[in-house]
Coordinates of C-alpha atoms in Angstrom, one line a residue:
X3 CA -21.6 -7.0 9.0
X4 CA -18.7 -9.0 9.6
X5 CA -15.4 -8.5 11.4
X6 CA -13.8 -7.8 7.9
X7 CA -15.8 -5.6 6.4
X8 CA -16.0 -3.8 9.3
X9 CA -12.5 -3.2 9.0
X10 CA -12.2 -2.5 5.7
X11 CA -15.4 0.2 6.3
X12 CA -13.0 1.7 8.9
X13 CA -9.9 1.9 7.4
X14 CA -8.5 3.6 4.3
X15 CA -8.9 0.3 2.6
X16 CA -8.3 0.0 -1.0
X17 CA -8.4 -2.9 -3.2
X18 CA -5.8 -4.2 -5.5
X19 CA -7.1 -2.6 -8.2
X20 CA -5.9 0.6 -7.2
X21 CA -2.4 -0.5 -7.0
X22 CA 0.1 -1.8 -10.0
X23 CA 3.6 -2.9 -9.2
X24 CA 6.2 -0.3 -11.0
X25 CA 9.9 -0.3 -10.7
X26 CA 11.1 3.0 -9.5
X27 CA 14.4 1.9 -8.6
X28 CA 15.7 3.7 -12.1
X29 CA 15.9 7.0 -10.3
X30 CA 17.2 5.8 -6.7
X31 CA 20.0 4.2 -5.6
X32 CA 20.5 2.5 -2.5
X33 CA 18.7 4.1 -0.1
X34 CA 18.2 2.2 3.3
X35 CA 15.0 0.0 3.1
X36 CA 14.2 -0.6 -0.2
X37 CA 14.1 -4.3 0.6
X38 CA 11.2 -3.4 2.4
X39 CA 9.0 -1.5 -0.2
X40 CA 7.1 -2.2 -3.4
X41 CA 7.2 0.3 -5.8
X42 CA 3.9 1.2 -7.5
X43 CA 2.2 3.0 -9.7
X44 CA -1.3 4.1 -7.4
X45 CA -4.5 5.2 -8.5
X46 CA -4.6 8.6 -7.9
X47 CA -9.0 8.4 -7.3
X48 CA -8.0 7.5 -3.9
X49 CA -5.6 10.2 -3.5
X50 CA -8.1 12.8 -3.4
X51 CA -7.1 14.1 0.5
X52 CA -3.7 13.9 -1.2
X53 CA -4.4 16.9 -4.2
X54 CA -5.9 18.9 -1.8
X55 CA -3.0 18.9 0.7
X56 CA 0.1 19.4 -1.7
X57 CA -2.1 22.4 -3.1
X58 CA -2.9 24.3 -0.5
X59 CA -1.5 27.5 -0.1
X60 CA 1.5 26.6 2.6
X61 CA 1.9 23.1 1.5
X62 CA 5.7 22.0 1.9
X63 CA 4.8 18.3 0.7
X64 CA 7.4 17.6 -2.7
X65 CA 6.2 14.9 -5.0
X66 CA 7.2 13.4 -8.2
X67 CA 4.4 15.9 -9.9
X68 CA 4.8 19.5 -8.8
X69 CA 5.5 20.9 -11.8
X70 CA 2.8 19.5 -13.4
X71 CA 0.1 21.0 -10.4
X72 CA 2.3 24.2 -10.8
X73 CA 1.0 24.8 -14.4
X74 CA -2.5 23.5 -13.4
X75 CA -3.7 23.0 -10.0
X76 CA -6.7 20.5 -11.3
X77 CA -4.3 18.4 -13.0
X78 CA -5.1 14.6 -12.6
X79 CA -2.7 11.8 -13.9
X80 CA -4.0 8.5 -13.6
X81 CA -1.5 6.9 -11.2
X82 CA 0.8 8.6 -9.3
X83 CA 4.3 7.2 -8.2
X84 CA 4.5 5.6 -4.5
X85 CA 6.2 3.6 -2.2
X86 CA 4.3 1.2 0.0
X87 CA 6.6 0.1 2.8
X88 CA 5.7 -2.7 5.5
X89 CA 4.4 -1.9 8.9
X90 CA 7.3 -3.3 11.0
X91 CA 6.8 -6.1 13.0
X92 CA 8.5 -4.9 16.0
X93 CA 6.4 -2.0 15.9
X94 CA 2.5 -0.9 15.5
X95 CA 3.7 2.5 15.3
X96 CA 5.8 3.3 12.7
X97 CA 3.2 3.8 9.9
X98 CA 1.4 6.7 12.1
X99 CA 4.7 7.8 13.3
X100 CA 5.7 8.7 9.6
X101 CA 2.6 9.6 8.5
X102 CA 2.3 12.2 11.6
X103 CA 6.4 13.2 10.7
X104 CA 5.5 14.5 7.9
X105 CA 2.6 16.4 8.6
X106 CA 4.7 18.2 11.7
X107 CA 7.2 18.6 8.8
X108 CA 4.4 20.4 6.8
X109 CA 3.4 22.6 9.1
X110 CA 7.0 23.5 9.9
X111 CA 7.4 24.9 6.4
X112 CA 10.2 22.2 6.5
X113 CA 9.6 20.2 2.5
X114 CA 8.9 16.7 3.4
X115 CA 7.2 13.6 1.4
X116 CA 3.6 13.6 1.6
X117 CA 2.5 9.8 3.7
X118 CA -0.7 8.2 3.8
X119 CA -1.7 5.2 5.3
X120 CA -3.0 2.1 3.3
X121 CA -4.3 -1.7 3.9
X122 CA -4.5 -4.1 1.2
X123 CA -6.6 -7.1 0.9
X124 CA -5.0 -8.8 3.1
X125 CA -5.8 -6.0 5.5
X126 CA -2.1 -5.3 5.7
X127 CA -0.8 -2.2 6.9
X128 CA 1.3 0.3 4.4
X129 CA 2.6 3.3 4.7
X130 CA 1.8 5.2 1.8
X131 CA 4.5 7.4 0.3
X132 CA 4.5 9.7 -2.0
X133 CA 6.9 9.3 -4.8
X134 CA 9.4 12.7 -4.4
X135 CA 11.4 12.5 -7.3
X136 CA 10.6 13.5 -11.2
X137 CA 11.3 11.2 -13.6
X138 CA 14.3 13.0 -15.1
X139 CA 16.0 13.6 -11.7
X140 CA 17.8 10.9 -9.4
X141 CA 17.9 10.9 -5.6
X142 CA 21.3 9.4 -4.1
X143 CA 21.8 9.6 -0.3
X144 CA 24.7 10.7 1.7
X145 CA 26.0 7.5 1.9
X146 CA 25.8 6.4 -1.4
X147 CA 28.2 9.7 -2.4
X148 CA 30.0 8.8 0.7
X149 CA 30.4 4.7 -0.2
X150 CA 30.0 4.3 3.3
X151 CA 27.5 5.4 6.2
X152 CA 28.6 6.5 9.8
X153 CA 24.9 6.0 11.4
X154 CA 24.2 8.6 14.1
X155 CA 26.5 12.0 14.2
X156 CA 26.0 15.5 14.9
X157 CA 26.3 18.9 13.7
X158 CA 29.8 19.4 13.4
X159 CA 30.2 16.4 11.7
X160 CA 27.4 16.4 8.8
X161 CA 28.7 19.8 8.0
X162 CA 32.6 18.7 7.8
X163 CA 31.1 15.6 5.6
X164 CA 29.1 18.5 3.2
X165 CA 32.6 21.0 3.0
X166 CA 34.6 17.5 1.7
X167 CA 31.7 16.2 -0.3
X168 CA 31.2 19.9 -2.1
X169 CA 33.8 22.2 -1.1
X170 CA 36.9 20.7 -0.1
X171 CA 37.6 17.3 -1.9
X172 CA 34.7 17.8 -4.3
X173 CA 33.7 13.9 -4.5
X174 CA 31.1 14.5 -7.1
X175 CA 30.1 16.4 -11.0
X176 CA 26.9 17.9 -9.6
X177 CA 26.4 21.8 -8.2
X178 CA 25.1 22.8 -5.3
X179 CA 23.9 26.2 -4.1
X180 CA 26.2 25.2 -1.1
X181 CA 25.1 28.0 1.0
X182 CA 21.5 27.7 0.7
X183 CA 22.2 24.0 1.1
X184 CA 23.2 24.0 4.3
X185 CA 20.4 26.9 4.9
X186 CA 18.0 24.2 4.4
X187 CA 20.2 21.4 6.0
X188 CA 20.0 22.9 8.9
X189 CA 16.1 23.3 9.5
X190 CA 16.1 19.8 8.9
X191 CA 18.3 18.6 10.7
X192 CA 17.2 20.9 13.7
X193 CA 13.5 19.3 12.9
X194 CA 14.3 15.3 12.4
X195 CA 17.4 15.6 15.5
X196 CA 15.3 17.8 18.2
X197 CA 12.3 18.2 17.1
X198 CA 10.4 14.9 16.4
X199 CA 13.6 12.9 18.0
X200 CA 14.4 10.9 14.8
X201 CA 17.3 8.5 16.2
X202 CA 17.9 7.0 12.8
X203 CA 18.6 10.3 11.2
X204 CA 22.2 9.3 9.6
X205 CA 24.1 9.4 6.5
X206 CA 21.3 6.7 4.8
X207 CA 18.1 8.9 5.4
X208 CA 19.6 12.7 4.2
X209 CA 19.7 12.8 0.4
X210 CA 20.4 14.7 -2.4
X211 CA 18.2 15.1 -5.8
X212 CA 19.9 16.0 -8.8
X213 CA 18.2 17.1 -11.8
X214 CA 19.2 17.0 -15.4
X215 CA 21.8 19.2 -15.9
X216 CA 23.2 18.2 -12.3
X217 CA 21.9 20.8 -9.9
X218 CA 21.7 19.1 -6.9
X219 CA 19.4 20.6 -3.8
X220 CA 18.6 18.7 -0.5
X221 CA 15.7 16.0 -0.5
X222 CA 12.5 16.7 1.3
X223 CA 11.8 15.1 4.9
X224 CA 11.1 10.9 4.5
X225 CA 12.0 7.9 6.3
X226 CA 10.9 8.8 9.7
X227 CA 9.6 6.1 11.2
X228 CA 11.7 6.3 14.2
X229 CA 10.6 10.0 15.3
X230 CA 9.3 10.2 18.7
X231 CA 11.5 8.5 20.8
X232 CA 11.1 9.2 24.7
X233 CA 14.9 7.8 25.2
X234 CA 16.1 10.7 22.9
X235 CA 17.9 13.5 25.2
X236 CA 18.2 16.9 24.3
X237 CA 21.4 17.6 26.4
X238 CA 23.0 17.6 22.8
X239 CA 21.2 20.6 21.9
X240 CA 22.9 22.9 24.9
X241 CA 26.2 22.3 22.8
X242 CA 25.0 22.6 19.1
X243 CA 22.6 25.6 19.5
X244 CA 25.2 28.6 20.3
X245 CA 27.4 27.7 17.1
X246 CA 23.8 27.2 15.3
X247 CA 22.2 30.4 16.3
X248 CA 25.5 32.7 15.6
X249 CA 26.2 30.4 12.1
X250 CA 22.8 30.2 11.0
X251 CA 20.5 33.0 13.3
X252 CA 17.7 33.4 10.7
X253 CA 17.3 29.5 10.4
X254 CA 17.3 28.8 14.1
X255 CA 15.3 31.8 14.8
X256 CA 12.5 30.4 11.9
X257 CA 12.5 27.3 14.0
X258 CA 12.0 28.8 16.7
X259 CA 9.3 31.2 16.4
X260 CA 7.3 28.4 14.5
X261 CA 8.0 25.8 17.3
X262 CA 6.2 28.4 19.5
X263 CA 3.2 29.3 17.4
X264 CA 2.3 25.7 16.8
X265 CA 2.5 24.9 20.3
X266 CA 0.5 28.1 21.6
X267 CA -2.3 27.8 19.1
X268 CA -2.6 23.6 19.7
X269 CA -2.3 23.0 16.3
X270 CA 0.7 20.2 17.0
X271 CA -1.6 18.9 19.7
X272 CA -4.9 18.5 17.3
X273 CA -2.9 16.4 14.7
X274 CA -1.3 14.4 17.2
X275 CA -5.0 13.4 18.0
X276 CA -5.7 13.4 14.6
X277 CA -3.2 10.8 13.4
X278 CA -2.1 8.7 16.6
X279 CA -5.1 6.1 17.3
X280 CA -3.6 4.5 20.6
X281 CA -4.5 6.5 23.6
X282 CA -1.2 6.0 25.0
X283 CA 1.1 6.7 22.1
X284 CA -0.5 9.2 21.5
X285 CA 0.5 10.6 25.0
X286 CA 3.7 9.7 24.6
X287 CA 3.8 11.2 21.6
X288 CA 2.7 14.3 23.2
X289 CA 5.5 13.9 26.1
X290 CA 8.3 13.5 23.5
X291 CA 7.0 17.3 21.9
X292 CA 6.5 19.0 24.9
X293 CA 9.8 18.1 26.4
X294 CA 11.6 19.0 22.7
X295 CA 9.6 22.6 23.3
X296 CA 10.6 23.2 26.5
X297 CA 14.5 22.2 25.8
X298 CA 14.3 24.3 22.7
X299 CA 13.9 26.9 24.6
X300 CA 15.7 26.4 27.3
X301 CA 18.5 25.9 25.1
X302 CA 17.8 29.4 23.0
X303 CA 18.2 31.8 26.2
X304 CA 21.5 29.7 27.6
X305 CA 22.7 30.3 24.1
X306 CA 21.8 34.1 23.7
X307 CA 24.0 34.4 27.5
X308 CA 26.8 32.0 25.8
X309 CA 26.8 34.6 22.2
X310 CA 26.2 37.8 24.4
X311 CA 29.3 36.6 27.5
X312 CA 31.8 35.9 24.6
X313 CA 31.0 38.8 22.8
X314 CA 32.1 40.9 25.8

């Protein structure tokens, strides 16, 4: 067996006959990274594991065909809409990072796109990300709605931005259940910023999906290639968590309890080991997650003391 045949056998190799180029831009606006993505229809016969995962009991994966699967779990279209995103030149790990981050988000019960790896005929690695927006709906990033991207921001800025967008100076004509939206956002924010340490979680990588009746909801997690940044410090959580615990106690407790559970039962280590191939990178990711868990628990205990002292 030649090296090419060996690599094809060992990887998720798939011939180009499974992929049909397809333009999905009508469902999206100026979402970041579109220039490095191919929009395709992907042969569903390759996606057997995906269908098993997204139809499992506690799945938090969000796809464009969920409505059909709710009525019939055995539903299988010929093709499924998907993105193919380049493996970045500056990082050999970004595809695995995105796959891992979506798997961990699913474990936390936080809505996420479904990610997998795709190897083309030239043995080029792509991220295969299943489309999360049904055909009759549209996805806007926060930066699309604002007309700008302020880059890396902390929770207080995010909340003020959403208050301005949806309540104070309404900049849109769609309907948002603000209480539900903020509940969903708090969990997404804690996950992206303080658990997987995504240093690229900004207004361009947080979106809103609008249905045919102009009702809006928070889009699932997506574009998480810059997660697991070892340089990202958790000190800001000490500042943010007291406010979050006082105003969103159920959301914070849900995240903490799940984080503790996944650490204690070893699920996070298992999924890291299964997803990340390079042992050095695997160790780095485990270190990031361990530090994030330690920081979360320390900030949680400190915040409880702060809240009690303020009350008395």
